[in-house]
Structure formats: structure tokens, C-alpha cells
GROMACS .gro file of C-alpha atoms in nm:
model
  259
    1UNK     CA    1   0.000   0.000   0.000
    2UNK     CA    2   0.117   0.353  -0.079
    3UNK     CA    3   0.142   0.565   0.232
    4UNK     CA    4  -0.075   0.881   0.254
    5UNK     CA    5   0.238   1.095   0.273
    6UNK     CA    6   0.370   0.963  -0.058
    7UNK     CA    7   0.027   0.997  -0.221
    8UNK     CA    8   0.005   1.360  -0.108
    9UNK     CA    9   0.354   1.428  -0.240
   10UNK     CA   10   0.249   1.315  -0.587
   11UNK     CA   11  -0.084   1.498  -0.580
   12UNK     CA   12   0.046   1.835  -0.714
   13UNK     CA   13   0.218   1.652  -1.002
   14UNK     CA   14  -0.101   1.465  -1.092
   15UNK     CA   15  -0.310   1.782  -1.074
   16UNK     CA   16  -0.060   1.967  -1.293
   17UNK     CA   17  -0.065   1.682  -1.544
   18UNK     CA   18  -0.444   1.680  -1.556
   19UNK     CA   19  -0.461   2.055  -1.607
   20UNK     CA   20  -0.187   2.068  -1.869
   21UNK     CA   21  -0.321   1.783  -2.078
   22UNK     CA   22  -0.691   1.829  -2.004
   23UNK     CA   23  -0.776   1.877  -2.373
   24UNK     CA   24  -0.610   1.547  -2.466
   25UNK     CA   25  -0.787   1.362  -2.182
   26UNK     CA   26  -1.116   1.511  -2.300
   27UNK     CA   27  -1.040   1.404  -2.657
   28UNK     CA   28  -0.968   1.048  -2.540
   29UNK     CA   29  -1.291   1.043  -2.342
   30UNK     CA   30  -1.506   1.169  -2.630
   31UNK     CA   31  -1.332   1.003  -2.924
   32UNK     CA   32  -1.262   0.663  -2.766
   33UNK     CA   33  -1.462   0.590  -2.452
   34UNK     CA   34  -1.792   0.750  -2.553
   35UNK     CA   35  -1.771   0.604  -2.902
   36UNK     CA   36  -1.711   0.250  -2.777
   37UNK     CA   37  -1.992   0.279  -2.528
   38UNK     CA   38  -2.237   0.403  -2.793
   39UNK     CA   39  -2.121   0.135  -3.038
   40UNK     CA   40  -2.196  -0.126  -2.774
   41UNK     CA   41  -2.531   0.019  -2.667
   42UNK     CA   42  -2.669   0.088  -3.015
   43UNK     CA   43  -2.501  -0.178  -3.228
   44UNK     CA   44  -2.472   0.089  -3.499
   45UNK     CA   45  -2.135   0.229  -3.619
   46UNK     CA   46  -2.069   0.589  -3.521
   47UNK     CA   47  -2.054   0.712  -3.880
   48UNK     CA   48  -2.398   0.569  -3.948
   49UNK     CA   49  -2.532   0.730  -3.629
   50UNK     CA   50  -2.396   1.064  -3.748
   51UNK     CA   51  -2.557   1.020  -4.088
   52UNK     CA   52  -2.895   0.943  -3.935
   53UNK     CA   53  -2.866   1.266  -3.734
   54UNK     CA   54  -2.772   1.462  -4.045
   55UNK     CA   55  -3.051   1.302  -4.246
   56UNK     CA   56  -3.301   1.408  -3.979
   57UNK     CA   57  -3.176   1.762  -3.920
   58UNK     CA   58  -3.001   1.888  -4.237
   59UNK     CA   59  -3.168   2.047  -4.539
   60UNK     CA   60  -3.118   1.821  -4.843
   61UNK     CA   61  -2.936   1.995  -5.127
   62UNK     CA   62  -2.792   2.261  -4.895
   63UNK     CA   63  -2.420   2.175  -4.853
   64UNK     CA   64  -2.347   2.448  -4.600
   65UNK     CA   65  -2.636   2.352  -4.375
   66UNK     CA   66  -2.528   1.989  -4.396
   67UNK     CA   67  -2.175   2.081  -4.282
   68UNK     CA   68  -2.315   2.288  -3.996
   69UNK     CA   69  -2.529   1.990  -3.890
   70UNK     CA   70  -2.219   1.769  -3.885
   71UNK     CA   71  -2.045   2.032  -3.671
   72UNK     CA   72  -2.338   2.041  -3.428
   73UNK     CA   73  -2.330   1.661  -3.395
   74UNK     CA   74  -1.955   1.660  -3.332
   75UNK     CA   75  -1.972   1.936  -3.070
   76UNK     CA   76  -2.291   1.844  -2.884
   77UNK     CA   77  -2.345   1.473  -2.948
   78UNK     CA   78  -2.044   1.257  -3.034
   79UNK     CA   79  -1.700   1.359  -3.153
   80UNK     CA   80  -1.646   1.287  -3.520
   81UNK     CA   81  -1.303   1.347  -3.674
   82UNK     CA   82  -1.426   1.566  -3.957
   83UNK     CA   83  -1.226   1.845  -4.115
   84UNK     CA   84  -1.419   2.102  -3.908
   85UNK     CA   85  -1.502   2.465  -3.990
   86UNK     CA   86  -1.160   2.618  -3.914
   87UNK     CA   87  -0.966   2.389  -4.147
   88UNK     CA   88  -1.249   2.398  -4.400
   89UNK     CA   89  -1.185   2.771  -4.446
   90UNK     CA   90  -0.819   2.701  -4.529
   91UNK     CA   91  -0.915   2.435  -4.784
   92UNK     CA   92  -1.194   2.644  -4.933
   93UNK     CA   93  -0.970   2.952  -4.966
   94UNK     CA   94  -0.704   2.743  -5.140
   95UNK     CA   95  -0.955   2.606  -5.392
   96UNK     CA   96  -1.087   2.953  -5.473
   97UNK     CA   97  -0.727   3.069  -5.520
   98UNK     CA   98  -0.608   2.776  -5.736
   99UNK     CA   99  -0.937   2.692  -5.917
  100UNK     CA  100  -0.835   2.328  -5.980
  101UNK     CA  101  -1.019   2.131  -6.248
  102UNK     CA  102  -0.924   1.793  -6.101
  103UNK     CA  103  -0.898   1.717  -5.731
  104UNK     CA  104  -0.775   1.394  -5.576
  105UNK     CA  105  -0.891   1.340  -5.219
  106UNK     CA  106  -0.724   1.063  -5.022
  107UNK     CA  107  -0.948   0.971  -4.730
  108UNK     CA  108  -1.318   1.047  -4.781
  109UNK     CA  109  -1.430   0.944  -4.432
  110UNK     CA  110  -1.792   1.072  -4.403
  111UNK     CA  111  -1.768   1.313  -4.695
  112UNK     CA  112  -1.732   1.638  -4.494
  113UNK     CA  113  -1.420   1.764  -4.674
  114UNK     CA  114  -1.554   1.633  -5.004
  115UNK     CA  115  -1.851   1.867  -4.971
  116UNK     CA  116  -1.625   2.158  -4.875
  117UNK     CA  117  -1.424   2.099  -5.193
  118UNK     CA  118  -1.723   2.034  -5.420
  119UNK     CA  119  -1.908   2.353  -5.333
  120UNK     CA  120  -1.597   2.566  -5.397
  121UNK     CA  121  -1.490   2.410  -5.729
  122UNK     CA  122  -1.521   2.595  -6.061
  123UNK     CA  123  -1.782   2.477  -6.309
  124UNK     CA  124  -1.686   2.152  -6.480
  125UNK     CA  125  -1.428   2.048  -6.219
  126UNK     CA  126  -1.427   1.699  -6.070
  127UNK     CA  127  -1.325   1.525  -5.748
  128UNK     CA  128  -1.184   1.174  -5.732
  129UNK     CA  129  -1.221   1.070  -5.369
  130UNK     CA  130  -1.053   0.752  -5.240
  131UNK     CA  131  -1.170   0.575  -4.924
  132UNK     CA  132  -1.039   0.235  -4.821
  133UNK     CA  133  -1.309   0.152  -4.563
  134UNK     CA  134  -1.623   0.021  -4.734
  135UNK     CA  135  -1.850   0.109  -4.441
  136UNK     CA  136  -1.730   0.469  -4.429
  137UNK     CA  137  -1.747   0.493  -4.807
  138UNK     CA  138  -2.113   0.384  -4.796
  139UNK     CA  139  -2.191   0.662  -4.548
  140UNK     CA  140  -1.992   0.917  -4.750
  141UNK     CA  141  -2.181   0.823  -5.067
  142UNK     CA  142  -2.513   0.899  -4.898
  143UNK     CA  143  -2.383   1.223  -4.746
  144UNK     CA  144  -2.240   1.351  -5.076
  145UNK     CA  145  -2.561   1.275  -5.267
  146UNK     CA  146  -2.771   1.430  -4.988
  147UNK     CA  147  -2.568   1.749  -5.033
  148UNK     CA  148  -2.668   1.751  -5.400
  149UNK     CA  149  -2.350   1.640  -5.577
  150UNK     CA  150  -2.370   1.367  -5.841
  151UNK     CA  151  -2.119   1.135  -6.007
  152UNK     CA  152  -2.021   1.404  -6.258
  153UNK     CA  153  -1.881   1.615  -5.973
  154UNK     CA  154  -1.767   1.351  -5.723
  155UNK     CA  155  -1.646   1.003  -5.810
  156UNK     CA  156  -1.606   0.791  -5.500
  157UNK     CA  157  -1.344   0.517  -5.533
  158UNK     CA  158  -1.329   0.241  -5.271
  159UNK     CA  159  -0.995   0.077  -5.198
  160UNK     CA  160  -0.651   0.134  -5.040
  161UNK     CA  161  -0.479   0.442  -5.180
  162UNK     CA  162  -0.161   0.247  -5.259
  163UNK     CA  163  -0.366   0.019  -5.486
  164UNK     CA  164  -0.579   0.293  -5.643
  165UNK     CA  165  -0.309   0.550  -5.729
  166UNK     CA  166  -0.137   0.329  -5.992
  167UNK     CA  167  -0.478   0.275  -6.158
  168UNK     CA  168  -0.593   0.638  -6.167
  169UNK     CA  169  -0.488   0.709  -6.525
  170UNK     CA  170  -0.597   0.394  -6.705
  171UNK     CA  171  -0.896   0.282  -6.499
  172UNK     CA  172  -1.041   0.611  -6.375
  173UNK     CA  173  -0.925   0.859  -6.638
  174UNK     CA  174  -0.746   1.092  -6.398
  175UNK     CA  175  -0.447   1.209  -6.601
  176UNK     CA  176  -0.332   1.478  -6.358
  177UNK     CA  177  -0.433   1.609  -6.019
  178UNK     CA  178  -0.428   1.986  -5.993
  179UNK     CA  179  -0.493   1.959  -5.619
  180UNK     CA  180  -0.442   1.666  -5.383
  181UNK     CA  181  -0.598   1.666  -5.037
  182UNK     CA  182  -0.450   1.411  -4.797
  183UNK     CA  183  -0.661   1.325  -4.496
  184UNK     CA  184  -0.621   0.949  -4.470
  185UNK     CA  185  -0.375   0.752  -4.257
  186UNK     CA  186  -0.075   0.976  -4.192
  187UNK     CA  187   0.160   0.679  -4.226
  188UNK     CA  188   0.063   0.670  -4.594
  189UNK     CA  189   0.129   1.038  -4.668
  190UNK     CA  190   0.491   1.003  -4.778
  191UNK     CA  191   0.434   0.676  -4.962
  192UNK     CA  192   0.139   0.816  -5.156
  193UNK     CA  193   0.313   1.144  -5.237
  194UNK     CA  194   0.604   0.953  -5.388
  195UNK     CA  195   0.361   0.729  -5.577
  196UNK     CA  196   0.190   1.034  -5.725
  197UNK     CA  197   0.530   1.158  -5.841
  198UNK     CA  198   0.630   0.819  -5.982
  199UNK     CA  199   0.307   0.789  -6.185
  200UNK     CA  200   0.341   1.144  -6.318
  201UNK     CA  201   0.011   1.257  -6.167
  202UNK     CA  202   0.138   1.592  -6.039
  203UNK     CA  203   0.169   1.863  -6.303
  204UNK     CA  204   0.399   2.156  -6.239
  205UNK     CA  205   0.224   2.394  -6.002
  206UNK     CA  206   0.001   2.125  -5.851
  207UNK     CA  207  -0.094   2.176  -5.487
  208UNK     CA  208  -0.085   1.911  -5.215
  209UNK     CA  209  -0.262   1.991  -4.888
  210UNK     CA  210  -0.197   1.745  -4.605
  211UNK     CA  211  -0.397   1.750  -4.282
  212UNK     CA  212  -0.294   1.653  -3.926
  213UNK     CA  213   0.075   1.717  -3.980
  214UNK     CA  214   0.121   1.838  -3.619
  215UNK     CA  215  -0.132   1.620  -3.436
  216UNK     CA  216  -0.084   1.329  -3.453
  217UNK     CA  217   0.197   1.443  -3.685
  218UNK     CA  218   0.371   1.337  -4.005
  219UNK     CA  219   0.742   1.421  -3.952
  220UNK     CA  220   0.881   1.198  -4.232
  221UNK     CA  221   0.640   1.348  -4.482
  222UNK     CA  222   0.740   1.702  -4.384
  223UNK     CA  223   1.109   1.618  -4.384
  224UNK     CA  224   1.084   1.479  -4.736
  225UNK     CA  225   0.885   1.777  -4.864
  226UNK     CA  226   1.141   2.019  -4.724
  227UNK     CA  227   1.454   1.830  -4.834
  228UNK     CA  228   1.372   1.677  -5.173
  229UNK     CA  229   1.379   2.007  -5.364
  230UNK     CA  230   1.057   1.935  -5.554
  231UNK     CA  231   0.822   2.152  -5.350
  232UNK     CA  232   0.766   2.497  -5.216
  233UNK     CA  233   0.599   2.451  -4.881
  234UNK     CA  234   0.426   2.626  -4.595
  235UNK     CA  235   0.234   2.519  -4.284
  236UNK     CA  236  -0.106   2.657  -4.189
  237UNK     CA  237  -0.120   2.661  -3.810
  238UNK     CA  238  -0.459   2.569  -3.672
  239UNK     CA  239  -0.610   2.335  -3.413
  240UNK     CA  240  -0.774   1.996  -3.397
  241UNK     CA  241  -1.139   2.025  -3.509
  242UNK     CA  242  -1.371   2.097  -3.214
  243UNK     CA  243  -1.071   2.104  -2.976
  244UNK     CA  244  -0.911   2.449  -2.993
  245UNK     CA  245  -0.672   2.359  -2.713
  246UNK     CA  246  -0.494   2.095  -2.924
  247UNK     CA  247  -0.255   2.249  -3.182
  248UNK     CA  248  -0.254   2.108  -3.534
  249UNK     CA  249  -0.165   2.219  -3.884
  250UNK     CA  250  -0.203   2.161  -4.257
  251UNK     CA  251   0.098   2.143  -4.488
  252UNK     CA  252   0.060   2.311  -4.827
  253UNK     CA  253   0.305   2.192  -5.092
  254UNK     CA  254   0.343   2.336  -5.442
  255UNK     CA  255   0.502   2.096  -5.687
  256UNK     CA  256   0.785   2.254  -5.887
  257UNK     CA  257   0.897   1.939  -6.064
  258UNK     CA  258   1.258   2.027  -5.995
  259UNK     CA  259   1.496   1.757  -5.875
   0.00000   0.00000   0.00000
């Protein structure tokens, strides 16, 4: 047994730890514990629960209202790792600035970022969105169509990014990606960037925007982007969606094609 004196000695340290990392403890509680409990109680995956909420409360064909409904769910009901409004503004501003005609999205999840991109694209532009999880892809498909975007604007491709990227030209007709948005597993960021280069899918001036490069972080991806000499780069400092106390960032790369 630990003596009361020793326990009291450690108390200030524990309190300091709880205060300093309170946002991370809250994230763990909402993103892990609450989710697992609701999964067990309802028998319905979280993404499907979120869609049912959106279906009930959002206005069909109104992308902005749909995004706001997702935000309300994530703040007041259950945490959902969407792009969130703060990062959405960065992505939206970049699309308005670059006006890409072809966008490759790696990691569709529930379709939140897909809608952000789709509503900002110029007329005639198209998104190729890759999601490896079939269950999440099924939810994303319903969300994207509910927002009012059809196959001509958004083509949803189901499968691992490392399998899909080599097939993009011949099977899906994507000859070049003017903008690439990476929001899938961060361990795949560097691999997929190099695959895009190897398959000549990045034209000169193409933009790559990678999320979560600070939390949980993608150091090897950033190191490569800075050292390889092929990119101009910058980092947009922001925070984790719905958790302003947790710093995060998005890396913006511009492909120069130089070696």
C-alpha cells in the first residue's frame, strides 16, 4: 500500500498533469470511450449514427447547412473526426485561389471535406475521392448525394490508396491532379506522395494539402517535402477540429517538378 504521505507528495504533479493535458484527456474520453460505449449500446457504427442525425436535421441539397449539422453533432453529441469549420476555411480559400479542375482526395471518411471541396470548385471540375473503408465509403456516398452532388462532380473510389493510385490514369481517367488533399492515414502520406510523383500525376504547379501534420503528426512526410527540392511549402497553423486547445496544422506543398 502507498502511504498517505507519498500519495500527497504526488498529488500536485497529478493535478498539474491533468490541467496541462486536459484537452487530450477530454479528446480520449469523447473520441474513444464515448464512441465504444455508444457502439456497444446501439449496435450501430458511429458514422452511421452521425448520418442518421444529419438526415433528420439537415436540409437536403444545402451543402453548407449539412456541414453545420455535422459540426453540431460533433460538438454536442459525439465527436467525429471531420475536417471542421476552421480547417475547412483554409481548404476552401485554397480552392478559390487555385481553381483546380481535377482534385484527388485521399481519405473520404464521411464526406465532410468532399462537400467543402465540391461547393468551392469551378464549373466543370471533378473530385476523385478515395476511401479504403467500405462502411465509411457507404456513409460518404449517402452524405455527398444528400448534399446535391452527383457522379459528374464527385467520383467515390473504394480501396486502399496504394492500390488505387497506380490505376488512376488507365482505370479512372485521372491524367493529372491539380490539387491533392490528404486526410487518410498519416503513415501513408509520404508513400502516396512519392507514388503520385512516380506515376506522373502531379503537373507543375500542382498543390498538395496534407492535414494533421502536427497532431498526430507526419514528420517523415514534412522532412521529405522540405529536403527533396521538388516543392515549395508552408504550414497553416490551426487546431484539432472541435478542440481548440490541441494544436494542429495543414501542410501546403506546391510541386515545382525540380529535382
